[in-house]
């Protein structure tokens, strides 16, 4: 009885709010009413749980509370909205006829929501922005940072996408087999962006968000069950192999630890083994899938007992393939770093300088950090200092900022 602290409710909000929202969107038929219901449900939890104690299934409790608070809200709107009573009656009737929500149905709702957010009738940039907002709960500022654009632009995209879903009556459902394959690519991209935000948070006090990474992996497993092929298996493998290093990526004090310096005994060998099996299955299709190639690169790192044992020749070869099938400035940057490991810092630096001269990575802090590291290794202190300062000016994540500040302080005087 009782004794539920506000911090416990906050933790449940962080862990469960997006899942609860996805189910409320399905039950209530729209984003706006579901978002209001989510807020009402947590307000009710903050009032009742400290008095009555934590329910046996907080997620199901929040869904039920949110749905019935939505019915009450609609009834109060009856004076101003003629449709509200009819909608309230429909939701109430469906609630009384439906089976109780289970953890599995609530979990599957997030997959339904991703397919809704990624419906082909929505513009591509709006699909991803809406997914990051509604499935991950990222702020418009964080999404704008990922898109290298302004928050008002992102907010406008999200508003328009929600209006389009409402007006076109886009269903909250996973498409049937005929549509699944053609809609898969954008959904995979969205899930990978969710994972990346968990693997390396775009801003804030911590390097990672384990809840987002775990959610993306869970959704990846659902997709492999739905459609096992090179793309879905490759993405799941990539996420598992990348996430296997999470425990070693920060020190006990929360400081960033580079790949070469990580304690590999802390890597999750179960995830590495599962990821390796999926890589083999994905590459057996003979399709050069970008996710499978990135997973293969991660598997090379996972196979190396120490950083010195890494087969950088194989890594460069895989990046060559990746650059052919999915060229991008970030792929080119990662390839340049791998070439620096194989052939020496001067070889990598010339490639990075060419990339920065093109301008596409001018505001990407990791490009400047990589250049700074190569300049440092070559003894080019002034150039290293300038690049570290540029990277520091662009970095938004506190552990990365502290790491860059340490690197700057360690440079010898010019």
mmCIF file of C-alpha atoms in Angstrom:
data_model
loop_
_atom_site.group_PDB
_atom_site.id
_atom_site.type_symbol
_atom_site.label_atom_id
_atom_site.label_comp_id
_atom_site.label_asym_id
_atom_site.label_seq_id
_atom_site.Cartn_x
_atom_site.Cartn_y
_atom_site.Cartn_z
ATOM 1 C CA UNK A 1 0.000 0.000 0.000
ATOM 2 C CA UNK A 2 1.260 3.437 -0.933
ATOM 3 C CA UNK A 3 4.862 4.599 -0.715
ATOM 4 C CA UNK A 4 5.222 5.078 -4.482
ATOM 5 C CA UNK A 5 7.770 7.867 -4.884
ATOM 6 C CA UNK A 6 7.546 10.493 -7.640
ATOM 7 C CA UNK A 7 10.845 9.191 -9.008
ATOM 8 C CA UNK A 8 9.228 5.768 -9.554
ATOM 9 C CA UNK A 9 6.403 7.355 -11.526
ATOM 10 C CA UNK A 10 8.921 9.341 -13.548
ATOM 11 C CA UNK A 11 10.835 6.134 -14.323
ATOM 12 C CA UNK A 12 7.624 4.420 -15.442
ATOM 13 C CA UNK A 13 6.832 7.428 -17.620
ATOM 14 C CA UNK A 14 10.204 7.171 -19.345
ATOM 15 C CA UNK A 15 9.865 3.405 -19.824
ATOM 16 C CA UNK A 16 6.197 3.103 -20.727
ATOM 17 C CA UNK A 17 4.738 6.379 -21.996
ATOM 18 C CA UNK A 18 5.383 5.765 -25.711
ATOM 19 C CA UNK A 19 3.956 2.231 -25.557
ATOM 20 C CA UNK A 20 0.899 3.473 -23.709
ATOM 21 C CA UNK A 21 0.485 6.300 -26.229
ATOM 22 C CA UNK A 22 0.646 3.864 -29.171
ATOM 23 C CA UNK A 23 -2.181 1.795 -27.685
ATOM 24 C CA UNK A 24 -4.262 4.865 -26.851
ATOM 25 C CA UNK A 25 -3.891 6.088 -30.436
ATOM 26 C CA UNK A 26 -5.333 2.773 -31.659
ATOM 27 C CA UNK A 27 -8.143 2.763 -29.099
ATOM 28 C CA UNK A 28 -9.091 6.429 -29.434
ATOM 29 C CA UNK A 29 -8.491 6.817 -33.156
ATOM 30 C CA UNK A 30 -6.233 9.844 -33.225
ATOM 31 C CA UNK A 31 -3.095 11.534 -31.934
ATOM 32 C CA UNK A 32 -4.561 14.575 -30.184
ATOM 33 C CA UNK A 33 -7.097 12.750 -28.023
ATOM 34 C CA UNK A 34 -4.543 10.031 -27.210
ATOM 35 C CA UNK A 35 -1.928 12.581 -26.150
ATOM 36 C CA UNK A 36 -4.451 14.258 -23.847
ATOM 37 C CA UNK A 37 -5.432 10.843 -22.466
ATOM 38 C CA UNK A 38 -1.787 9.946 -21.809
ATOM 39 C CA UNK A 39 -1.337 13.156 -19.835
ATOM 40 C CA UNK A 40 -4.541 12.506 -17.879
ATOM 41 C CA UNK A 41 -3.501 8.911 -17.133
ATOM 42 C CA UNK A 42 -0.188 9.959 -15.606
ATOM 43 C CA UNK A 43 -1.889 12.752 -13.664
ATOM 44 C CA UNK A 44 -4.214 10.101 -12.219
ATOM 45 C CA UNK A 45 -1.238 7.848 -11.463
ATOM 46 C CA UNK A 46 0.560 10.678 -9.650
ATOM 47 C CA UNK A 47 -2.561 11.193 -7.526
ATOM 48 C CA UNK A 48 -3.542 7.569 -6.804
ATOM 49 C CA UNK A 49 -0.381 5.438 -6.781
ATOM 50 C CA UNK A 50 1.248 7.142 -3.771
ATOM 51 C CA UNK A 51 -1.981 6.455 -1.872
ATOM 52 C CA UNK A 52 -3.042 3.043 -3.236
ATOM 53 C CA UNK A 53 0.292 1.542 -4.235
ATOM 54 C CA UNK A 54 1.730 0.507 -7.577
ATOM 55 C CA UNK A 55 -0.687 -1.594 -9.680
ATOM 56 C CA UNK A 56 0.342 -5.099 -10.685
ATOM 57 C CA UNK A 57 0.558 -4.031 -14.345
ATOM 58 C CA UNK A 58 1.237 -0.271 -14.541
ATOM 59 C CA UNK A 59 1.180 -0.248 -18.347
ATOM 60 C CA UNK A 60 -2.307 -1.793 -18.592
ATOM 61 C CA UNK A 61 -3.528 0.450 -15.732
ATOM 62 C CA UNK A 62 -2.372 3.549 -17.612
ATOM 63 C CA UNK A 63 -4.055 2.423 -20.844
ATOM 64 C CA UNK A 64 -7.347 1.813 -19.012
ATOM 65 C CA UNK A 65 -7.137 5.093 -17.107
ATOM 66 C CA UNK A 66 -6.293 7.025 -20.242
ATOM 67 C CA UNK A 67 -9.166 5.532 -22.220
ATOM 68 C CA UNK A 68 -11.800 6.283 -19.582
ATOM 69 C CA UNK A 69 -10.421 9.774 -18.951
ATOM 70 C CA UNK A 70 -10.786 10.338 -22.706
ATOM 71 C CA UNK A 71 -14.433 9.268 -22.539
ATOM 72 C CA UNK A 72 -15.035 11.737 -19.691
ATOM 73 C CA UNK A 73 -13.250 14.481 -21.617
ATOM 74 C CA UNK A 74 -15.401 13.872 -24.710
ATOM 75 C CA UNK A 75 -18.601 13.993 -22.672
ATOM 76 C CA UNK A 76 -17.582 17.337 -21.224
ATOM 77 C CA UNK A 77 -17.088 18.638 -24.755
ATOM 78 C CA UNK A 78 -20.669 17.812 -25.739
ATOM 79 C CA UNK A 79 -21.804 21.447 -25.480
ATOM 80 C CA UNK A 80 -19.197 22.550 -28.014
ATOM 81 C CA UNK A 81 -18.741 19.500 -30.248
ATOM 82 C CA UNK A 82 -21.770 17.603 -31.534
ATOM 83 C CA UNK A 83 -19.626 14.610 -32.529
ATOM 84 C CA UNK A 84 -18.048 14.183 -29.076
ATOM 85 C CA UNK A 85 -20.907 12.215 -27.400
ATOM 86 C CA UNK A 86 -21.094 9.794 -30.324
ATOM 87 C CA UNK A 87 -17.332 9.248 -30.228
ATOM 88 C CA UNK A 88 -17.418 8.753 -26.446
ATOM 89 C CA UNK A 89 -20.200 6.176 -26.789
ATOM 90 C CA UNK A 90 -18.294 4.288 -29.484
ATOM 91 C CA UNK A 91 -15.076 4.184 -27.435
ATOM 92 C CA UNK A 92 -17.000 3.067 -24.339
ATOM 93 C CA UNK A 93 -18.815 0.327 -26.257
ATOM 94 C CA UNK A 94 -15.572 -0.933 -27.774
ATOM 95 C CA UNK A 95 -13.950 -0.881 -24.341
ATOM 96 C CA UNK A 96 -16.718 -2.992 -22.806
ATOM 97 C CA UNK A 97 -16.668 -5.492 -25.695
ATOM 98 C CA UNK A 98 -12.891 -5.800 -25.975
ATOM 99 C CA UNK A 99 -10.678 -8.255 -24.201
ATOM 100 C CA UNK A 100 -8.353 -6.695 -21.593
ATOM 101 C CA UNK A 101 -5.205 -5.221 -23.077
ATOM 102 C CA UNK A 102 -2.257 -7.583 -22.664
ATOM 103 C CA UNK A 103 1.440 -6.739 -22.658
ATOM 104 C CA UNK A 104 1.711 -8.321 -26.115
ATOM 105 C CA UNK A 105 -1.116 -6.318 -27.706
ATOM 106 C CA UNK A 106 0.230 -3.118 -26.173
ATOM 107 C CA UNK A 107 3.741 -3.945 -27.414
ATOM 108 C CA UNK A 108 2.492 -4.705 -30.937
ATOM 109 C CA UNK A 109 0.777 -1.311 -31.038
ATOM 110 C CA UNK A 110 4.134 0.394 -31.427
ATOM 111 C CA UNK A 111 4.800 -1.581 -34.596
ATOM 112 C CA UNK A 112 1.365 -0.586 -35.893
ATOM 113 C CA UNK A 113 2.112 3.033 -35.054
ATOM 114 C CA UNK A 114 5.437 2.975 -36.908
ATOM 115 C CA UNK A 115 3.735 1.697 -40.065
ATOM 116 C CA UNK A 116 1.133 4.447 -39.690
ATOM 117 C CA UNK A 117 3.774 7.145 -39.254
ATOM 118 C CA UNK A 118 5.622 5.738 -42.272
ATOM 119 C CA UNK A 119 2.590 5.529 -44.571
ATOM 120 C CA UNK A 120 3.561 6.211 -48.215
ATOM 121 C CA UNK A 121 0.995 9.003 -48.530
ATOM 122 C CA UNK A 122 3.120 11.100 -46.127
ATOM 123 C CA UNK A 123 6.280 12.913 -47.282
ATOM 124 C CA UNK A 124 9.467 11.008 -46.463
ATOM 125 C CA UNK A 125 10.918 13.613 -44.105
ATOM 126 C CA UNK A 126 7.580 13.869 -42.294
ATOM 127 C CA UNK A 127 7.436 10.082 -41.864
ATOM 128 C CA UNK A 128 10.728 9.979 -39.988
ATOM 129 C CA UNK A 129 10.020 13.132 -37.961
ATOM 130 C CA UNK A 130 6.616 11.811 -36.882
ATOM 131 C CA UNK A 131 8.090 8.432 -35.925
ATOM 132 C CA UNK A 132 10.817 10.011 -33.815
ATOM 133 C CA UNK A 133 8.279 12.263 -32.099
ATOM 134 C CA UNK A 134 5.480 9.779 -31.439
ATOM 135 C CA UNK A 135 7.315 6.458 -31.095
ATOM 136 C CA UNK A 136 10.455 7.757 -29.334
ATOM 137 C CA UNK A 137 9.102 10.860 -27.646
ATOM 138 C CA UNK A 138 11.994 12.985 -28.920
ATOM 139 C CA UNK A 139 11.547 16.728 -28.706
ATOM 140 C CA UNK A 140 11.209 18.766 -31.873
ATOM 141 C CA UNK A 141 14.573 20.328 -30.988
ATOM 142 C CA UNK A 142 16.311 16.918 -30.917
ATOM 143 C CA UNK A 143 14.663 15.891 -34.197
ATOM 144 C CA UNK A 144 15.647 19.202 -35.795
ATOM 145 C CA UNK A 145 19.244 18.539 -34.729
ATOM 146 C CA UNK A 146 19.128 15.108 -36.410
ATOM 147 C CA UNK A 147 17.729 16.677 -39.598
ATOM 148 C CA UNK A 148 20.117 19.668 -39.420
ATOM 149 C CA UNK A 149 17.138 22.016 -39.656
ATOM 150 C CA UNK A 150 15.112 24.406 -37.474
ATOM 151 C CA UNK A 151 12.607 23.220 -34.809
ATOM 152 C CA UNK A 152 9.666 25.207 -36.286
ATOM 153 C CA UNK A 153 10.175 23.383 -39.594
ATOM 154 C CA UNK A 154 10.013 20.007 -37.839
ATOM 155 C CA UNK A 155 6.967 21.044 -35.816
ATOM 156 C CA UNK A 156 5.173 22.050 -39.017
ATOM 157 C CA UNK A 157 5.987 18.725 -40.688
ATOM 158 C CA UNK A 158 4.605 16.809 -37.713
ATOM 159 C CA UNK A 159 1.393 18.848 -37.560
ATOM 160 C CA UNK A 160 0.785 18.384 -41.286
ATOM 161 C CA UNK A 161 1.496 14.654 -41.107
ATOM 162 C CA UNK A 162 -1.011 14.173 -38.274
ATOM 163 C CA UNK A 163 -3.619 16.146 -40.211
ATOM 164 C CA UNK A 164 -3.002 13.982 -43.276
ATOM 165 C CA UNK A 165 -3.427 10.774 -41.250
ATOM 166 C CA UNK A 166 -6.684 12.106 -39.814
ATOM 167 C CA UNK A 167 -8.114 13.401 -43.099
ATOM 168 C CA UNK A 168 -7.129 10.349 -45.162
ATOM 169 C CA UNK A 169 -8.274 7.967 -42.403
ATOM 170 C CA UNK A 170 -4.971 6.099 -42.566
ATOM 171 C CA UNK A 171 -5.438 2.928 -40.495
ATOM 172 C CA UNK A 172 -3.384 2.054 -37.438
ATOM 173 C CA UNK A 173 -2.318 -1.340 -38.717
ATOM 174 C CA UNK A 174 0.572 -3.400 -40.015
ATOM 175 C CA UNK A 175 -0.009 -3.765 -43.775
ATOM 176 C CA UNK A 176 -0.828 -7.088 -45.355
ATOM 177 C CA UNK A 177 1.736 -9.221 -47.196
ATOM 178 C CA UNK A 178 1.103 -7.471 -50.529
ATOM 179 C CA UNK A 179 2.085 -4.056 -49.148
ATOM 180 C CA UNK A 180 4.569 -5.076 -46.482
ATOM 181 C CA UNK A 181 7.674 -5.427 -48.642
ATOM 182 C CA UNK A 182 7.254 -2.110 -50.471
ATOM 183 C CA UNK A 183 6.722 -0.183 -47.216
ATOM 184 C CA UNK A 184 9.507 -1.897 -45.335
ATOM 185 C CA UNK A 185 12.453 0.338 -46.269
ATOM 186 C CA UNK A 186 11.174 3.498 -44.584
ATOM 187 C CA UNK A 187 10.103 1.530 -41.489
ATOM 188 C CA UNK A 188 13.574 -0.009 -41.192
ATOM 189 C CA UNK A 189 15.083 3.462 -41.486
ATOM 190 C CA UNK A 190 12.771 4.753 -38.769
ATOM 191 C CA UNK A 191 13.605 1.891 -36.405
ATOM 192 C CA UNK A 192 17.322 2.388 -37.028
ATOM 193 C CA UNK A 193 16.975 6.082 -36.184
ATOM 194 C CA UNK A 194 15.229 5.081 -32.949
ATOM 195 C CA UNK A 195 18.135 2.752 -32.187
ATOM 196 C CA UNK A 196 20.729 5.393 -33.007
ATOM 197 C CA UNK A 197 19.126 7.880 -30.636
ATOM 198 C CA UNK A 198 19.440 5.223 -27.931
ATOM 199 C CA UNK A 199 22.964 4.197 -28.942
ATOM 200 C CA UNK A 200 24.258 7.769 -29.041
ATOM 201 C CA UNK A 201 21.765 10.304 -27.716
ATOM 202 C CA UNK A 202 21.623 13.505 -29.784
ATOM 203 C CA UNK A 203 21.946 15.643 -26.662
ATOM 204 C CA UNK A 204 21.809 15.475 -22.885
ATOM 205 C CA UNK A 205 23.818 14.304 -19.931
ATOM 206 C CA UNK A 206 24.204 10.630 -20.864
ATOM 207 C CA UNK A 207 25.848 8.987 -23.858
ATOM 208 C CA UNK A 208 23.173 6.325 -24.358
ATOM 209 C CA UNK A 209 19.483 5.691 -23.782
ATOM 210 C CA UNK A 210 19.157 1.969 -23.185
ATOM 211 C CA UNK A 211 15.353 2.127 -23.264
ATOM 212 C CA UNK A 212 15.300 3.333 -26.877
ATOM 213 C CA UNK A 213 17.925 0.831 -28.015
ATOM 214 C CA UNK A 214 16.004 -2.023 -26.400
ATOM 215 C CA UNK A 215 12.741 -0.868 -27.959
ATOM 216 C CA UNK A 216 14.292 -0.669 -31.423
ATOM 217 C CA UNK A 217 15.741 -4.173 -31.038
ATOM 218 C CA UNK A 218 12.342 -5.496 -29.939
ATOM 219 C CA UNK A 219 10.683 -3.918 -32.975
ATOM 220 C CA UNK A 220 13.456 -5.331 -35.170
ATOM 221 C CA UNK A 221 12.671 -8.816 -33.886
ATOM 222 C CA UNK A 222 8.996 -8.334 -34.725
ATOM 223 C CA UNK A 223 9.931 -7.332 -38.273
ATOM 224 C CA UNK A 224 12.176 -10.383 -38.700
ATOM 225 C CA UNK A 225 9.227 -12.539 -37.617
ATOM 226 C CA UNK A 226 6.963 -10.729 -40.104
ATOM 227 C CA UNK A 227 9.366 -10.738 -43.039
ATOM 228 C CA UNK A 228 12.648 -12.625 -42.590
ATOM 229 C CA UNK A 229 14.989 -11.392 -45.329
ATOM 230 C CA UNK A 230 18.409 -9.761 -45.772
ATOM 231 C CA UNK A 231 17.149 -6.292 -44.822
ATOM 232 C CA UNK A 232 15.339 -7.168 -41.611
ATOM 233 C CA UNK A 233 17.973 -9.682 -40.499
ATOM 234 C CA UNK A 234 20.750 -7.240 -41.382
ATOM 235 C CA UNK A 235 19.186 -4.435 -39.356
ATOM 236 C CA UNK A 236 18.572 -6.638 -36.316
ATOM 237 C CA UNK A 237 22.144 -7.950 -36.540
ATOM 238 C CA UNK A 238 23.526 -4.404 -36.754
ATOM 239 C CA UNK A 239 21.565 -3.282 -33.700
ATOM 240 C CA UNK A 240 22.522 -6.331 -31.637
ATOM 241 C CA UNK A 241 26.219 -6.103 -32.509
ATOM 242 C CA UNK A 242 26.332 -2.373 -31.835
ATOM 243 C CA UNK A 243 24.379 -2.659 -28.587
ATOM 244 C CA UNK A 244 26.657 -5.483 -27.414
ATOM 245 C CA UNK A 245 29.312 -2.839 -26.642
ATOM 246 C CA UNK A 246 27.034 -0.534 -24.635
ATOM 247 C CA UNK A 247 28.297 -1.481 -21.157
ATOM 248 C CA UNK A 248 31.897 -0.748 -22.161
ATOM 249 C CA UNK A 249 31.254 2.543 -23.973
ATOM 250 C CA UNK A 250 31.219 4.606 -20.784
ATOM 251 C CA UNK A 251 33.273 4.539 -17.614
ATOM 252 C CA UNK A 252 31.614 4.049 -14.192
ATOM 253 C CA UNK A 253 31.637 7.861 -13.948
ATOM 254 C CA UNK A 254 29.759 8.180 -17.255
ATOM 255 C CA UNK A 255 32.745 9.266 -19.342
ATOM 256 C CA UNK A 256 33.087 8.300 -23.015
ATOM 257 C CA UNK A 257 35.386 5.332 -23.753
ATOM 258 C CA UNK A 258 36.566 4.949 -27.354
ATOM 259 C CA UNK A 259 36.294 1.586 -29.131
ATOM 260 C CA UNK A 260 40.058 0.990 -28.985
ATOM 261 C CA UNK A 261 40.103 1.534 -25.218
ATOM 262 C CA UNK A 262 37.034 -0.499 -24.260
ATOM 263 C CA UNK A 263 37.194 -3.460 -21.892
ATOM 264 C CA UNK A 264 36.041 -6.165 -24.304
ATOM 265 C CA UNK A 265 35.271 -8.547 -21.463
ATOM 266 C CA UNK A 266 32.250 -6.322 -20.819
ATOM 267 C CA UNK A 267 30.873 -6.816 -24.334
ATOM 268 C CA UNK A 268 27.685 -8.900 -24.450
ATOM 269 C CA UNK A 269 28.795 -12.159 -26.031
ATOM 270 C CA UNK A 270 25.235 -13.424 -26.394
ATOM 271 C CA UNK A 271 24.307 -10.443 -28.554
ATOM 272 C CA UNK A 272 27.514 -10.817 -30.573
ATOM 273 C CA UNK A 273 26.790 -14.501 -31.258
ATOM 274 C CA UNK A 274 23.182 -13.820 -32.245
ATOM 275 C CA UNK A 275 24.219 -10.884 -34.411
ATOM 276 C CA UNK A 276 26.893 -12.955 -36.147
ATOM 277 C CA UNK A 277 24.343 -15.684 -36.998
ATOM 278 C CA UNK A 278 22.011 -13.073 -38.459
ATOM 279 C CA UNK A 279 24.858 -11.533 -40.505
ATOM 280 C CA UNK A 280 25.649 -14.916 -42.012
ATOM 281 C CA UNK A 281 21.983 -15.468 -42.891
ATOM 282 C CA UNK A 282 21.631 -11.973 -44.386
ATOM 283 C CA UNK A 283 24.787 -12.205 -46.498
ATOM 284 C CA UNK A 284 23.849 -15.697 -47.701
ATOM 285 C CA UNK A 285 21.168 -14.066 -49.861
ATOM 286 C CA UNK A 286 23.956 -12.557 -52.009
ATOM 287 C CA UNK A 287 22.220 -9.190 -51.757
ATOM 288 C CA UNK A 288 24.506 -6.309 -50.820
ATOM 289 C CA UNK A 289 22.135 -4.894 -48.220
ATOM 290 C CA UNK A 290 23.480 -1.775 -46.446
ATOM 291 C CA UNK A 291 22.341 -2.918 -42.995
ATOM 292 C CA UNK A 292 23.932 -6.341 -43.466
ATOM 293 C CA UNK A 293 27.207 -4.757 -44.616
ATOM 294 C CA UNK A 294 27.280 -2.445 -41.593
ATOM 295 C CA UNK A 295 26.505 -5.438 -39.390
ATOM 296 C CA UNK A 296 29.379 -7.342 -41.004
ATOM 297 C CA UNK A 297 31.711 -4.455 -40.102
ATOM 298 C CA UNK A 298 30.460 -4.573 -36.511
ATOM 299 C CA UNK A 299 31.008 -8.350 -36.514
ATOM 300 C CA UNK A 300 34.671 -7.870 -37.491
ATOM 301 C CA UNK A 301 35.113 -5.723 -34.382
ATOM 302 C CA UNK A 302 33.220 -8.284 -32.308
ATOM 303 C CA UNK A 303 35.546 -11.060 -33.495
ATOM 304 C CA UNK A 304 38.734 -9.210 -32.489
ATOM 305 C CA UNK A 305 39.969 -10.160 -28.981
ATOM 306 C CA UNK A 306 41.817 -6.818 -28.776
ATOM 307 C CA UNK A 307 41.769 -3.583 -30.755
ATOM 308 C CA UNK A 308 45.168 -4.484 -32.217
ATOM 309 C CA UNK A 309 43.742 -7.736 -33.594
ATOM 310 C CA UNK A 310 41.101 -5.930 -35.691
ATOM 311 C CA UNK A 311 41.294 -6.873 -39.379
ATOM 312 C CA UNK A 312 41.274 -3.330 -40.751
ATOM 313 C CA UNK A 313 41.790 -4.587 -44.284
ATOM 314 C CA UNK A 314 38.481 -6.447 -44.089
ATOM 315 C CA UNK A 315 36.798 -3.410 -42.536
ATOM 316 C CA UNK A 316 37.995 -1.181 -45.394
ATOM 317 C CA UNK A 317 36.839 -3.748 -47.954
ATOM 318 C CA UNK A 318 33.362 -3.827 -46.405
ATOM 319 C CA UNK A 319 33.243 -0.018 -46.376
ATOM 320 C CA UNK A 320 34.185 -0.064 -50.071
ATOM 321 C CA UNK A 321 31.145 -2.258 -50.753
ATOM 322 C CA UNK A 322 28.941 -0.085 -48.544
ATOM 323 C CA UNK A 323 30.092 3.071 -50.329
ATOM 324 C CA UNK A 324 29.036 1.481 -53.639
ATOM 325 C CA UNK A 325 25.517 0.441 -52.550
ATOM 326 C CA UNK A 326 24.681 3.234 -50.084
ATOM 327 C CA UNK A 327 27.042 6.168 -50.548
ATOM 328 C CA UNK A 328 26.842 8.961 -47.984
ATOM 329 C CA UNK A 329 29.220 11.481 -46.395
ATOM 330 C CA UNK A 330 29.104 9.593 -43.079
ATOM 331 C CA UNK A 331 29.971 6.286 -44.767
ATOM 332 C CA UNK A 332 32.861 8.047 -46.510
ATOM 333 C CA UNK A 333 34.019 9.463 -43.160
ATOM 334 C CA UNK A 334 33.937 6.060 -41.477
ATOM 335 C CA UNK A 335 35.817 4.563 -44.430
ATOM 336 C CA UNK A 336 38.473 7.283 -44.096
ATOM 337 C CA UNK A 337 38.908 6.475 -40.391
ATOM 338 C CA UNK A 338 39.294 2.770 -41.243
ATOM 339 C CA UNK A 339 41.894 3.607 -43.910
ATOM 340 C CA UNK A 340 43.778 5.663 -41.314
ATOM 341 C CA UNK A 341 43.842 2.574 -39.081
ATOM 342 C CA UNK A 342 45.096 0.403 -41.955
ATOM 343 C CA UNK A 343 47.463 2.753 -43.808
ATOM 344 C CA UNK A 344 48.332 5.422 -41.243
ATOM 345 C CA UNK A 345 46.921 8.801 -40.162
ATOM 346 C CA UNK A 346 48.194 10.765 -43.177
ATOM 347 C CA UNK A 347 46.167 8.604 -45.582
ATOM 348 C CA UNK A 348 43.002 9.108 -43.560
ATOM 349 C CA UNK A 349 43.562 12.824 -43.043
ATOM 350 C CA UNK A 350 43.723 13.601 -46.758
ATOM 351 C CA UNK A 351 40.374 11.851 -47.266
ATOM 352 C CA UNK A 352 38.725 13.668 -44.344
ATOM 353 C CA UNK A 353 40.046 17.028 -45.542
ATOM 354 C CA UNK A 354 38.482 16.368 -48.949
ATOM 355 C CA UNK A 355 35.151 15.479 -47.318
ATOM 356 C CA UNK A 356 35.157 18.636 -45.197
ATOM 357 C CA UNK A 357 36.044 20.714 -48.251
ATOM 358 C CA UNK A 358 32.875 19.416 -49.942
ATOM 359 C CA UNK A 359 30.878 21.062 -47.143
ATOM 360 C CA UNK A 360 28.346 18.327 -46.337
ATOM 361 C CA UNK A 361 30.075 17.450 -43.054
ATOM 362 C CA UNK A 362 30.935 21.015 -42.089
ATOM 363 C CA UNK A 363 28.529 20.944 -39.123
ATOM 364 C CA UNK A 364 29.096 17.308 -38.155
ATOM 365 C CA UNK A 365 31.103 17.297 -34.941
ATOM 366 C CA UNK A 366 32.408 13.748 -35.380
ATOM 367 C CA UNK A 367 34.107 14.696 -38.671
ATOM 368 C CA UNK A 368 36.038 17.473 -36.934
ATOM 369 C CA UNK A 369 36.807 15.188 -33.975
ATOM 370 C CA UNK A 370 38.180 12.523 -36.343
ATOM 371 C CA UNK A 371 40.321 15.135 -38.128
ATOM 372 C CA UNK A 372 41.592 16.438 -34.796
ATOM 373 C CA UNK A 373 42.628 12.952 -33.714
ATOM 374 C CA UNK A 374 44.578 12.319 -36.924
ATOM 375 C CA UNK A 375 46.283 15.716 -36.700
ATOM 376 C CA UNK A 376 47.207 14.950 -33.076
ATOM 377 C CA UNK A 377 48.739 11.633 -34.097
ATOM 378 C CA UNK A 378 50.740 13.394 -36.819
ATOM 379 C CA UNK A 379 52.034 16.017 -34.398
ATOM 380 C CA UNK A 380 50.098 18.848 -36.089
ATOM 381 C CA UNK A 381 49.195 20.508 -32.803
ATOM 382 C CA UNK A 382 47.696 23.762 -34.112
ATOM 383 C CA UNK A 383 45.481 21.950 -36.617
ATOM 384 C CA UNK A 384 44.426 19.446 -33.966
ATOM 385 C CA UNK A 385 43.520 22.230 -31.551
ATOM 386 C CA UNK A 386 41.433 24.059 -34.168
ATOM 387 C CA UNK A 387 39.542 20.889 -35.093
ATOM 388 C CA UNK A 388 38.904 19.905 -31.466
ATOM 389 C CA UNK A 389 37.567 23.409 -30.819
ATOM 390 C CA UNK A 390 35.276 23.174 -33.841
ATOM 391 C CA UNK A 391 34.019 19.752 -32.741
ATOM 392 C CA UNK A 392 33.426 21.061 -29.225
ATOM 393 C CA UNK A 393 31.411 23.993 -30.553
ATOM 394 C CA UNK A 394 29.130 21.583 -32.451
ATOM 395 C CA UNK A 395 28.788 18.772 -29.866
ATOM 396 C CA UNK A 396 25.599 18.746 -27.788
ATOM 397 C CA UNK A 397 26.116 15.642 -25.680
ATOM 398 C CA UNK A 398 27.849 16.260 -22.355
ATOM 399 C CA UNK A 399 30.051 13.106 -22.253
ATOM 400 C CA UNK A 400 31.327 13.898 -25.755
ATOM 401 C CA UNK A 401 31.968 17.510 -24.782
ATOM 402 C CA UNK A 402 33.959 16.435 -21.722
ATOM 403 C CA UNK A 403 35.975 14.001 -23.842
ATOM 404 C CA UNK A 404 36.822 16.724 -26.369
ATOM 405 C CA UNK A 405 37.764 19.112 -23.582
ATOM 406 C CA UNK A 406 40.142 16.489 -22.151
ATOM 407 C CA UNK A 407 41.721 15.945 -25.547
ATOM 408 C CA UNK A 408 42.226 19.689 -25.922
ATOM 409 C CA UNK A 409 43.816 19.988 -22.493
ATOM 410 C CA UNK A 410 46.202 17.103 -23.278
ATOM 411 C CA UNK A 411 47.647 18.761 -26.387
ATOM 412 C CA UNK A 412 51.211 19.994 -25.930
ATOM 413 C CA UNK A 413 51.935 23.704 -26.286
ATOM 414 C CA UNK A 414 52.559 24.853 -29.826
#
